[in-house]
Amino acid sequence: MCEAKKITSIERQAKRSDRYSVFLDGEFAFGIHEDVLIKSGIAKGDLLNETQIEQIIEKETRRKAKEKSFRLLSVRARSRKELVDRLKMAKFSQPVIDSVLEDLEKLNLINDSDFAKIYARSRMVTRPAGEFLLRQELKQKGVSEKDVESGVEEAYREKSEQTLARELAVKRKKRLASVEETKAKKRMSDFLLRRGFSWDIVKDIIENWDNLSIETE
């Protein structure tokens, strides 16, 4: 068993006032955040064995993973899978990821049911899509079937899928005003299908082309 090492110095880092460098037996050993320093309760003169050192470094690693999660969540809501994938990309271990996500779930900072609804509402405002595409996107984000259903329900709570498709078609038809009708219809159907609207909805819009108002709503 390795002998314990003595903390000979704990120095505040020049570039980060909230971080400290810990020196053991006169040599730099590791850097830690002020929060970890306080929680660990270590001080100059203490003896640390290998296990204690590993525990402190693990606390620092978890703090970094949680800090990264907070930054990601501050940009937008994310599903559990999205956070897992981003933390894995950042090279955090699975035990660290599991621990951090458990803490975030307790704080209700990640909740796939809420995420699905938030994502669906945002999608309909920023770039309206049909049910098929919305379902695919939520599934890709790791959302369960139950939460996918909640998201879809939320998406079309105020406006039906058909109403949204028609509104998009009205705007699109304005842009296609100078295009020959047959080509315009083809471009319209391709556009709506790419947005994930069902063929039945697209077919209805094309068949009622002349009734598709191009007046300003």
Short mmCIF file of C-alpha atoms in Angstrom, two decimals:
data_model
loop_
_atom_site.label_atom_id
_atom_site.label_comp_id
_atom_site.label_asym_id
_atom_site.label_seq_id
_atom_site.Cartn_x
_atom_site.Cartn_y
_atom_site.Cartn_z
CA MET A 1 0.00 0.00 0.00
CA CYS A 2 1.31 3.44 -0.97
CA GLU A 3 2.28 5.78 1.81
CA ALA A 4 0.11 8.82 2.49
CA LYS A 5 1.23 12.08 1.01
CA LYS A 6 1.28 15.39 2.80
CA ILE A 7 -0.51 18.48 1.50
CA THR A 8 2.32 20.98 1.41
CA SER A 9 0.38 23.79 -0.30
CA ILE A 10 -3.05 24.75 -1.61
CA GLU A 11 -2.78 27.72 -3.96
CA ARG A 12 -5.45 29.77 -5.72
CA GLN A 13 -4.95 29.62 -9.49
CA ALA A 14 -4.08 32.87 -11.26
CA LYS A 15 -6.48 32.46 -14.18
CA ARG A 16 -9.43 31.14 -12.20
CA SER A 17 -10.11 32.62 -8.77
CA ASP A 18 -12.53 29.79 -7.98
CA ARG A 19 -9.97 27.05 -8.62
CA TYR A 20 -7.07 25.80 -6.52
CA SER A 21 -3.94 23.79 -7.13
CA VAL A 22 -3.13 21.13 -4.54
CA PHE A 23 0.51 20.18 -3.95
CA LEU A 24 1.47 16.91 -2.31
CA ASP A 25 5.00 16.47 -0.94
CA GLY A 26 6.01 19.65 -2.73
CA GLU A 27 4.70 18.64 -6.18
CA PHE A 28 1.52 19.63 -8.03
CA ALA A 29 -1.01 16.82 -7.67
CA PHE A 30 -4.36 18.06 -8.98
CA GLY A 31 -6.59 21.08 -9.44
CA ILE A 32 -10.02 21.42 -7.85
CA HIS A 33 -12.89 23.89 -7.71
CA GLU A 34 -13.45 25.92 -4.56
CA ASP A 35 -16.69 24.01 -3.86
CA VAL A 36 -14.88 20.68 -3.93
CA LEU A 37 -12.12 22.08 -1.72
CA ILE A 38 -14.68 23.14 0.90
CA LYS A 39 -16.67 19.91 0.74
CA SER A 40 -13.54 17.79 0.97
CA GLY A 41 -12.41 19.65 4.07
CA ILE A 42 -8.73 19.29 3.23
CA ALA A 43 -6.09 21.73 4.43
CA LYS A 44 -2.36 22.28 4.34
CA GLY A 45 -0.60 19.69 6.49
CA ASP A 46 -3.19 16.93 5.99
CA LEU A 47 -2.09 13.46 4.94
CA LEU A 48 -3.92 11.87 2.01
CA ASN A 49 -3.74 8.25 0.98
CA GLU A 50 -4.37 7.03 -2.56
CA THR A 51 -8.06 6.29 -1.92
CA GLN A 52 -8.69 9.75 -0.49
CA ILE A 53 -6.97 11.37 -3.45
CA GLU A 54 -9.09 9.36 -5.89
CA GLN A 55 -12.28 10.34 -4.03
CA ILE A 56 -11.43 14.04 -4.23
CA ILE A 57 -10.62 13.81 -7.93
CA GLU A 58 -13.89 11.93 -8.51
CA LYS A 59 -15.83 14.73 -6.77
CA GLU A 60 -14.11 17.24 -9.03
CA THR A 61 -14.95 15.19 -12.12
CA ARG A 62 -18.62 14.98 -11.12
CA ARG A 63 -18.69 18.70 -10.50
CA LYS A 64 -17.30 19.31 -14.01
CA ALA A 65 -19.88 16.98 -15.54
CA LYS A 66 -22.70 18.71 -13.67
CA GLU A 67 -21.38 22.14 -14.68
CA LYS A 68 -21.32 21.07 -18.34
CA SER A 69 -24.89 19.77 -18.01
CA PHE A 70 -26.03 23.09 -16.57
CA ARG A 71 -24.44 24.92 -19.49
CA LEU A 72 -26.18 22.66 -22.00
CA LEU A 73 -29.54 23.04 -20.27
CA SER A 74 -29.15 26.83 -20.11
CA VAL A 75 -29.16 26.91 -23.92
CA ARG A 76 -32.33 24.80 -24.33
CA ALA A 77 -34.24 21.91 -22.80
CA ARG A 78 -32.71 18.51 -23.55
CA SER A 79 -33.76 14.91 -23.28
CA ARG A 80 -31.96 12.50 -21.01
CA LYS A 81 -30.36 10.79 -24.01
CA GLU A 82 -29.10 14.08 -25.41
CA LEU A 83 -27.31 14.86 -22.15
CA VAL A 84 -25.89 11.34 -21.92
CA ASP A 85 -24.55 11.60 -25.48
CA ARG A 86 -22.96 15.01 -24.87
CA LEU A 87 -21.33 13.91 -21.61
CA LYS A 88 -19.99 10.78 -23.29
CA MET A 89 -18.51 12.96 -26.03
CA ALA A 90 -16.81 14.95 -23.28
CA LYS A 91 -15.21 11.66 -22.10
CA PHE A 92 -16.98 11.39 -18.75
CA SER A 93 -17.33 7.84 -17.45
CA GLN A 94 -20.70 6.10 -17.25
CA PRO A 95 -20.76 6.04 -13.41
CA VAL A 96 -20.14 9.81 -13.34
CA ILE A 97 -22.84 10.40 -15.97
CA ASP A 98 -25.34 8.24 -14.09
CA SER A 99 -24.63 10.07 -10.83
CA VAL A 100 -25.00 13.53 -12.39
CA LEU A 101 -28.21 12.67 -14.24
CA GLU A 102 -29.70 11.23 -11.07
CA ASP A 103 -29.06 14.55 -9.33
CA LEU A 104 -30.54 16.51 -12.24
CA GLU A 105 -33.65 14.33 -12.26
CA LYS A 106 -34.15 14.90 -8.53
CA LEU A 107 -34.04 18.64 -9.23
CA ASN A 108 -36.46 18.09 -12.15
CA LEU A 109 -33.97 19.72 -14.49
CA ILE A 110 -34.36 16.81 -16.90
CA ASN A 111 -37.76 15.31 -17.51
CA ASP A 112 -38.44 13.62 -20.84
CA SER A 113 -42.19 14.12 -20.56
CA ASP A 114 -41.79 17.89 -20.14
CA PHE A 115 -39.04 17.95 -22.76
CA ALA A 116 -41.26 16.30 -25.39
CA LYS A 117 -43.95 18.92 -24.87
CA ILE A 118 -41.52 21.84 -24.88
CA TYR A 119 -39.78 20.53 -28.00
CA ALA A 120 -43.09 19.98 -29.80
CA ARG A 121 -44.40 23.47 -28.98
CA SER A 122 -41.15 25.07 -30.08
CA ARG A 123 -41.08 23.04 -33.31
CA MET A 124 -44.55 24.21 -34.29
CA VAL A 125 -43.59 27.85 -33.74
CA THR A 126 -40.16 27.90 -35.36
CA ARG A 127 -40.53 25.32 -38.13
CA PRO A 128 -43.95 23.62 -38.23
CA ALA A 129 -43.83 19.94 -39.09
CA GLY A 130 -46.19 17.05 -39.64
CA GLU A 131 -46.84 14.32 -37.11
CA PHE A 132 -44.62 11.77 -38.86
CA LEU A 133 -41.51 13.98 -38.75
CA LEU A 134 -42.20 15.14 -35.20
CA ARG A 135 -42.47 11.54 -34.01
CA GLN A 136 -39.21 10.62 -35.72
CA GLU A 137 -37.36 13.55 -34.16
CA LEU A 138 -38.59 12.79 -30.64
CA LYS A 139 -37.67 9.12 -31.00
CA GLN A 140 -34.18 10.11 -32.18
CA LYS A 141 -33.81 12.11 -29.00
CA GLY A 142 -34.46 8.97 -26.96
CA VAL A 143 -37.95 9.90 -25.79
CA SER A 144 -40.21 6.99 -24.83
CA GLU A 145 -43.32 6.15 -26.86
CA LYS A 146 -45.53 7.45 -24.07
CA ASP A 147 -43.72 10.80 -24.02
CA VAL A 148 -43.76 10.95 -27.82
CA GLU A 149 -47.54 10.72 -27.66
CA SER A 150 -47.65 13.55 -25.12
CA GLY A 151 -45.45 15.67 -27.37
CA VAL A 152 -47.59 15.05 -30.44
CA GLU A 153 -50.76 15.87 -28.51
CA GLU A 154 -49.19 19.12 -27.29
CA ALA A 155 -48.00 20.06 -30.78
CA TYR A 156 -51.47 20.10 -32.30
CA ARG A 157 -53.40 21.27 -29.26
CA GLU A 158 -54.05 24.75 -30.63
CA LYS A 159 -53.92 24.04 -34.36
CA SER A 160 -54.53 20.74 -36.12
CA GLU A 161 -51.88 19.19 -38.34
CA GLN A 162 -54.07 19.97 -41.35
CA THR A 163 -54.42 23.64 -40.35
CA LEU A 164 -50.66 24.01 -39.96
CA ALA A 165 -50.07 22.35 -43.32
CA ARG A 166 -52.52 24.71 -44.99
CA GLU A 167 -50.91 27.78 -43.41
CA LEU A 168 -47.51 26.64 -44.68
CA ALA A 169 -48.99 25.97 -48.11
CA VAL A 170 -50.51 29.47 -48.30
CA LYS A 171 -47.12 31.04 -47.59
CA ARG A 172 -45.35 28.67 -49.97
CA LYS A 173 -47.79 29.37 -52.79
CA LYS A 174 -46.89 33.06 -52.64
CA ARG A 175 -43.26 32.14 -53.30
CA LEU A 176 -44.32 29.90 -56.17
CA ALA A 177 -46.52 32.53 -57.83
CA SER A 178 -44.22 32.86 -60.86
CA VAL A 179 -43.79 29.09 -61.31
CA GLU A 180 -45.88 27.15 -63.82
CA GLU A 181 -48.79 25.50 -61.97
CA THR A 182 -47.84 21.86 -62.55
CA LYS A 183 -44.29 22.50 -61.31
CA ALA A 184 -45.58 24.60 -58.43
CA LYS A 185 -47.85 21.79 -57.26
CA LYS A 186 -44.97 19.31 -57.45
CA ARG A 187 -42.71 21.58 -55.44
CA MET A 188 -45.48 22.17 -52.92
CA SER A 189 -46.15 18.47 -52.39
CA ASP A 190 -42.42 17.73 -52.07
CA PHE A 191 -42.05 20.53 -49.54
CA LEU A 192 -44.96 19.40 -47.36
CA LEU A 193 -43.90 15.75 -47.50
CA ARG A 194 -40.37 16.70 -46.41
CA ARG A 195 -41.92 18.51 -43.46
CA GLY A 196 -43.52 15.23 -42.43
CA PHE A 197 -47.15 15.85 -43.34
CA SER A 198 -49.18 12.83 -44.38
CA TRP A 199 -49.93 12.15 -48.03
CA ASP A 200 -53.68 12.50 -47.36
CA ILE A 201 -53.18 16.05 -46.09
CA VAL A 202 -50.84 16.95 -48.94
CA LYS A 203 -53.20 15.43 -51.51
CA ASP A 204 -56.11 17.45 -50.15
CA ILE A 205 -54.12 20.69 -50.41
CA ILE A 206 -53.05 20.00 -53.99
CA GLU A 207 -56.55 18.99 -55.07
CA ASN A 208 -57.89 22.27 -53.66
CA TRP A 209 -55.14 24.37 -55.18
CA ASP A 210 -57.45 27.02 -56.57
CA ASN A 211 -59.05 27.50 -53.16
CA LEU A 212 -55.65 27.93 -51.51
CA SER A 213 -55.80 31.62 -50.63
CA ILE A 214 -52.68 33.63 -51.33
CA GLU A 215 -54.05 36.70 -49.67
CA THR A 216 -52.22 38.09 -46.67
CA GLU A 217 -53.55 36.36 -43.57
#
